[in-house]
Amino acid sequence: MGDRERGGLVTYWQTVTWSRFPEPLLANITLSWNKSLELVDDVVVTFEYGRPTTMVLEKSPDRGVSWQPYQFYADDCLEAFGMPPKRVADLAPSNITRVICTEQYSKWVGVKEEKQVVFEVRSRFGVFAGPKLINMAALWTRMETMQGLREFFSFTNLRLRLLRPALGGTYVQRDNLLKYFYAVSNIDVPARCVCNLHASQCVLRDATLQCDCDHNTSGQDCQRCSRGFQSWRPGSYLPLPRGTANHCEASQTAASK
């Protein structure tokens, strides 16, 4: 998903200004797909006028019924969330799905204009596949064998919780509260449909994303056997390089007709 415009990012969304300071200026941006997706690259949020001092990226695995933090962002992680600051580079293969707080995208950088906040997916992939993602076989193997890894990159909804706007590297200037607000010009979410490895494409049917299922499977995520078939299992990346389809098999009733 991206806001593609000719000539660059021209339009942006903006909140009200911080006229009610010291009451917190809070805003949520929720993205809903009504379909299970999985990230394939970095999520990049581009702010038009300064990155928030404090924010949270959250995901929902169940169409907004429940929410889980993906990553915390703050100029001071200990003060904002009671968490020590970390980067993805600090993580190891055994804890790559750990939720961290980073100060990398929130600190004031002076005259250098930084607009992007990133949720780093490629760096997490790189822990297994190498920094240039050359050894993808190692990543696919881990996706199959490491509990919770594929689920970590999966979601149906994403939500940005904006908790404190950019301050320009200083304290809040009470005589100029109109300069404090959030403005988002673009959100890039590189993702693909979760189809349990039973489809090669996802299509839009009746305004709803739907896997174009193979292997005698059906459902929005190819999550069950088609009528007359049984023994559903998800497809597998293993054995490499072709994987295993795990077709649904004809049921005894259907086979006897």
Coordinates of C-alpha atoms in Angstrom, one line a residue:
M1 CA 0.0 0.0 0.0
G2 CA 1.3 3.4 -0.9
D3 CA 0.2 6.9 -1.8
R4 CA 1.5 7.1 -5.3
E5 CA 1.5 10.7 -6.8
R6 CA 3.1 12.3 -9.7
G7 CA 5.9 14.6 -8.8
G8 CA 6.5 13.1 -5.4
L9 CA 4.5 13.2 -2.2
V10 CA 2.2 16.2 -2.7
T11 CA -0.7 15.4 -0.4
Y12 CA -0.7 14.6 3.3
W13 CA -3.0 14.0 6.2
Q14 CA -2.8 16.3 9.3
T15 CA -4.2 16.3 12.8
V16 CA -5.4 19.3 14.7
T17 CA -2.6 21.4 16.4
W18 CA -1.7 21.0 20.1
S19 CA -3.8 23.9 21.2
R20 CA -5.0 22.0 24.4
F21 CA -1.5 21.5 25.8
P22 CA -0.6 20.1 28.4
E23 CA -3.4 17.7 27.5
P24 CA -1.8 15.0 25.4
L25 CA -2.1 15.3 21.6
L26 CA -3.1 11.7 20.6
A27 CA -4.1 10.3 17.3
N28 CA -4.6 6.8 15.8
I29 CA -4.2 5.8 12.2
T30 CA -5.7 2.3 11.5
L31 CA -5.2 0.4 8.3
S32 CA -7.6 -2.6 7.7
W33 CA -7.5 -5.2 5.0
N34 CA -10.1 -7.7 6.2
K35 CA -7.6 -10.4 5.2
S36 CA -4.5 -12.1 6.7
L37 CA -1.3 -10.6 5.1
E38 CA 2.4 -11.1 5.8
L39 CA 5.1 -8.5 5.5
V40 CA 7.8 -9.0 2.9
D41 CA 9.8 -5.8 3.3
D42 CA 10.1 -2.7 5.6
V43 CA 7.0 -0.7 6.7
V44 CA 7.9 2.9 6.0
V45 CA 5.9 5.8 7.4
T46 CA 6.7 9.2 5.9
F47 CA 5.9 12.3 8.0
E48 CA 5.5 15.7 6.3
Y49 CA 6.6 17.9 9.2
G50 CA 8.8 16.1 11.7
R51 CA 8.7 12.6 13.1
P52 CA 6.8 12.0 16.4
T53 CA 8.7 12.1 19.6
T54 CA 6.7 9.1 20.8
M55 CA 4.6 6.5 18.9
V56 CA 3.7 2.8 18.7
L57 CA 3.2 0.6 15.7
E58 CA 0.6 -2.2 16.5
K59 CA -0.8 -5.1 14.7
S60 CA -4.0 -7.1 14.9
P61 CA -4.1 -10.8 13.9
D62 CA -7.9 -11.0 14.1
R63 CA -9.5 -8.0 12.2
G64 CA -9.1 -5.6 15.1
V65 CA -10.5 -7.7 17.9
S66 CA -7.2 -7.7 19.7
W67 CA -4.0 -5.7 19.3
Q68 CA -0.3 -6.4 19.9
P69 CA 2.6 -4.0 19.8
Y70 CA 4.9 -4.4 16.9
Q71 CA 7.5 -1.8 17.9
F72 CA 7.8 1.2 20.3
Y73 CA 9.4 4.5 19.1
A74 CA 10.6 7.3 21.4
D75 CA 13.4 9.8 21.9
D76 CA 13.8 8.4 25.4
C77 CA 12.6 4.8 25.6
L78 CA 13.1 4.5 29.3
E79 CA 11.1 7.6 30.1
A80 CA 8.3 6.9 27.6
F81 CA 7.8 3.1 27.9
G82 CA 10.2 1.9 30.7
M83 CA 12.2 -0.1 28.1
P84 CA 15.9 0.1 27.3
P85 CA 16.6 1.3 23.7
K86 CA 17.5 -1.4 21.2
R87 CA 18.0 -1.8 17.5
V88 CA 17.2 -4.9 15.3
A89 CA 21.0 -5.3 15.1
D90 CA 21.0 -6.1 18.8
L91 CA 18.7 -9.1 18.3
A92 CA 19.8 -12.7 17.8
P93 CA 18.1 -15.5 15.8
S94 CA 16.6 -16.9 19.1
N95 CA 14.8 -13.6 19.9
I96 CA 14.2 -12.0 16.5
T97 CA 10.5 -11.7 17.2
R98 CA 11.1 -9.6 20.4
V99 CA 9.2 -6.4 20.6
I100 CA 11.7 -3.6 21.1
C101 CA 11.7 0.2 21.7
T102 CA 14.0 2.1 19.4
E103 CA 15.3 5.7 19.6
Q104 CA 16.6 5.6 16.0
Y105 CA 13.6 7.3 14.4
S106 CA 12.5 9.7 17.1
K107 CA 15.5 11.8 18.1
W108 CA 15.9 15.4 16.8
V109 CA 18.6 15.5 14.2
G110 CA 19.0 19.3 13.9
V111 CA 19.1 20.8 10.4
K112 CA 19.1 17.4 8.8
E113 CA 15.5 16.8 7.8
E114 CA 14.4 13.2 8.6
K115 CA 10.9 12.3 7.8
Q116 CA 10.7 8.5 7.8
V117 CA 10.0 6.0 10.5
V118 CA 10.7 2.4 9.7
F119 CA 9.6 -1.0 11.0
E120 CA 12.6 -3.1 9.9
V121 CA 11.6 -6.3 8.2
R122 CA 14.5 -6.8 5.9
S123 CA 17.0 -6.6 8.8
R124 CA 15.1 -9.3 10.6
F125 CA 15.1 -11.5 7.5
G126 CA 18.8 -10.8 7.2
V127 CA 19.5 -12.4 10.6
F128 CA 18.8 -15.7 8.8
A129 CA 19.4 -14.9 5.1
G130 CA 22.4 -12.7 5.5
P131 CA 22.6 -8.9 5.2
K132 CA 22.0 -9.0 1.4
L133 CA 19.3 -11.6 1.7
I134 CA 21.3 -14.0 -0.5
N135 CA 20.6 -17.2 1.5
M136 CA 16.8 -17.2 1.3
A137 CA 16.8 -21.0 1.8
A138 CA 17.9 -20.5 5.4
L139 CA 15.1 -18.0 5.9
W140 CA 12.4 -20.3 4.5
T141 CA 13.7 -23.2 6.6
R142 CA 13.5 -21.0 9.8
M143 CA 9.9 -20.0 8.7
E144 CA 9.0 -23.6 8.8
T145 CA 10.8 -24.7 12.0
M146 CA 10.9 -21.7 14.3
Q147 CA 7.8 -21.4 16.4
G148 CA 6.0 -18.1 16.0
L149 CA 8.3 -16.6 13.2
R150 CA 5.7 -16.7 10.4
E151 CA 3.0 -15.5 12.7
F152 CA 5.2 -12.5 13.8
F153 CA 5.1 -11.1 10.2
S154 CA 1.4 -11.8 9.8
F155 CA -1.5 -9.4 10.5
T156 CA -5.0 -8.3 9.3
N157 CA -4.7 -4.7 10.6
L158 CA -2.0 -2.2 11.4
R159 CA -2.4 0.8 13.7
L160 CA -0.1 3.8 14.4
R161 CA -0.6 5.3 17.8
L162 CA 0.8 8.8 17.8
L163 CA 1.5 9.8 21.4
R164 CA 3.7 12.9 21.3
P165 CA 4.5 15.2 18.3
A166 CA 7.9 16.4 17.1
L167 CA 9.2 19.1 19.4
G168 CA 12.1 20.4 17.3
G169 CA 14.7 19.3 19.8
T170 CA 13.6 21.6 22.5
Y171 CA 10.8 22.0 25.1
V172 CA 7.2 22.8 24.3
Q173 CA 6.8 26.5 23.4
R174 CA 3.5 27.4 25.0
D175 CA 3.3 30.7 23.0
N176 CA 3.4 28.8 19.7
L177 CA 1.4 25.7 20.1
L178 CA 0.1 25.8 16.5
K179 CA 3.4 24.4 15.2
Y180 CA 2.9 21.1 17.0
F181 CA 0.8 18.4 15.1
Y182 CA 1.2 15.2 13.2
A183 CA 1.2 15.1 9.4
V184 CA 1.6 11.9 7.4
S185 CA 2.3 12.0 3.7
N186 CA 2.8 8.3 2.9
I187 CA 2.6 4.8 4.5
D188 CA 4.2 1.9 2.6
V189 CA 3.2 -1.6 3.7
P190 CA 4.9 -4.2 1.4
A191 CA 2.9 -7.3 2.0
R192 CA 1.4 -10.4 0.4
C193 CA -1.7 -12.4 1.1
V194 CA -1.5 -15.3 3.6
C195 CA -2.7 -18.3 1.6
N196 CA -1.2 -21.1 3.6
L197 CA 1.1 -21.7 0.5
H198 CA -2.0 -23.0 -1.5
A199 CA -2.2 -20.1 -3.9
S200 CA 0.1 -18.1 -6.2
Q201 CA -2.0 -15.0 -6.3
C202 CA -4.6 -12.9 -4.4
V203 CA -7.5 -11.3 -6.2
L204 CA -10.2 -8.8 -5.3
R205 CA -13.7 -10.3 -5.3
D206 CA -16.7 -8.2 -4.3
A207 CA -14.3 -5.6 -2.8
T208 CA -12.6 -8.3 -0.6
L209 CA -9.1 -9.8 -1.0
Q210 CA -9.3 -13.5 -1.7
C211 CA -6.6 -16.1 -2.3
D212 CA -7.0 -17.8 -5.7
C213 CA -6.7 -21.3 -4.1
D214 CA -5.1 -24.4 -5.6
H215 CA -4.4 -27.9 -4.3
N216 CA -8.2 -28.6 -3.7
T217 CA -8.4 -25.9 -1.0
S218 CA -10.9 -23.1 -0.5
G219 CA -11.7 -20.2 1.8
Q220 CA -10.3 -16.6 1.9
D221 CA -6.9 -17.9 3.1
C222 CA -7.2 -21.4 1.5
Q223 CA -7.6 -22.6 5.1
R224 CA -9.8 -25.6 4.4
C225 CA -10.4 -28.4 1.9
S226 CA -12.8 -27.9 -0.9
R227 CA -16.1 -29.8 -0.7
G228 CA -15.4 -33.5 -1.4
F229 CA -11.8 -33.3 -0.2
Q230 CA -10.2 -33.9 3.2
S231 CA -7.0 -33.9 5.3
W232 CA -6.1 -30.2 5.0
R233 CA -2.6 -29.2 5.8
P234 CA -0.8 -25.9 5.0
G235 CA 1.8 -26.1 2.2
S236 CA 5.4 -26.2 3.2
Y237 CA 8.6 -24.5 2.0
L238 CA 10.4 -27.8 2.7
P239 CA 12.1 -29.7 1.2
L240 CA 13.9 -26.9 -0.6
P241 CA 13.9 -25.6 -3.2
R242 CA 10.4 -26.7 -4.4
G243 CA 8.6 -27.4 -1.1
T244 CA 5.6 -29.5 -0.6
A245 CA 2.0 -28.7 -1.8
N246 CA 0.2 -30.9 0.7
H247 CA -2.9 -31.3 -1.5
C248 CA -6.3 -32.0 0.0
E249 CA -7.2 -35.6 -0.9
A250 CA -10.5 -36.8 -2.3
S251 CA -12.7 -38.0 0.5
Q252 CA -13.9 -41.6 0.6
T253 CA -17.5 -40.6 0.0
A254 CA -16.6 -38.5 -3.1
A255 CA -14.2 -41.2 -4.4
S256 CA -16.9 -43.9 -4.2
K257 CA -19.4 -42.0 -6.3

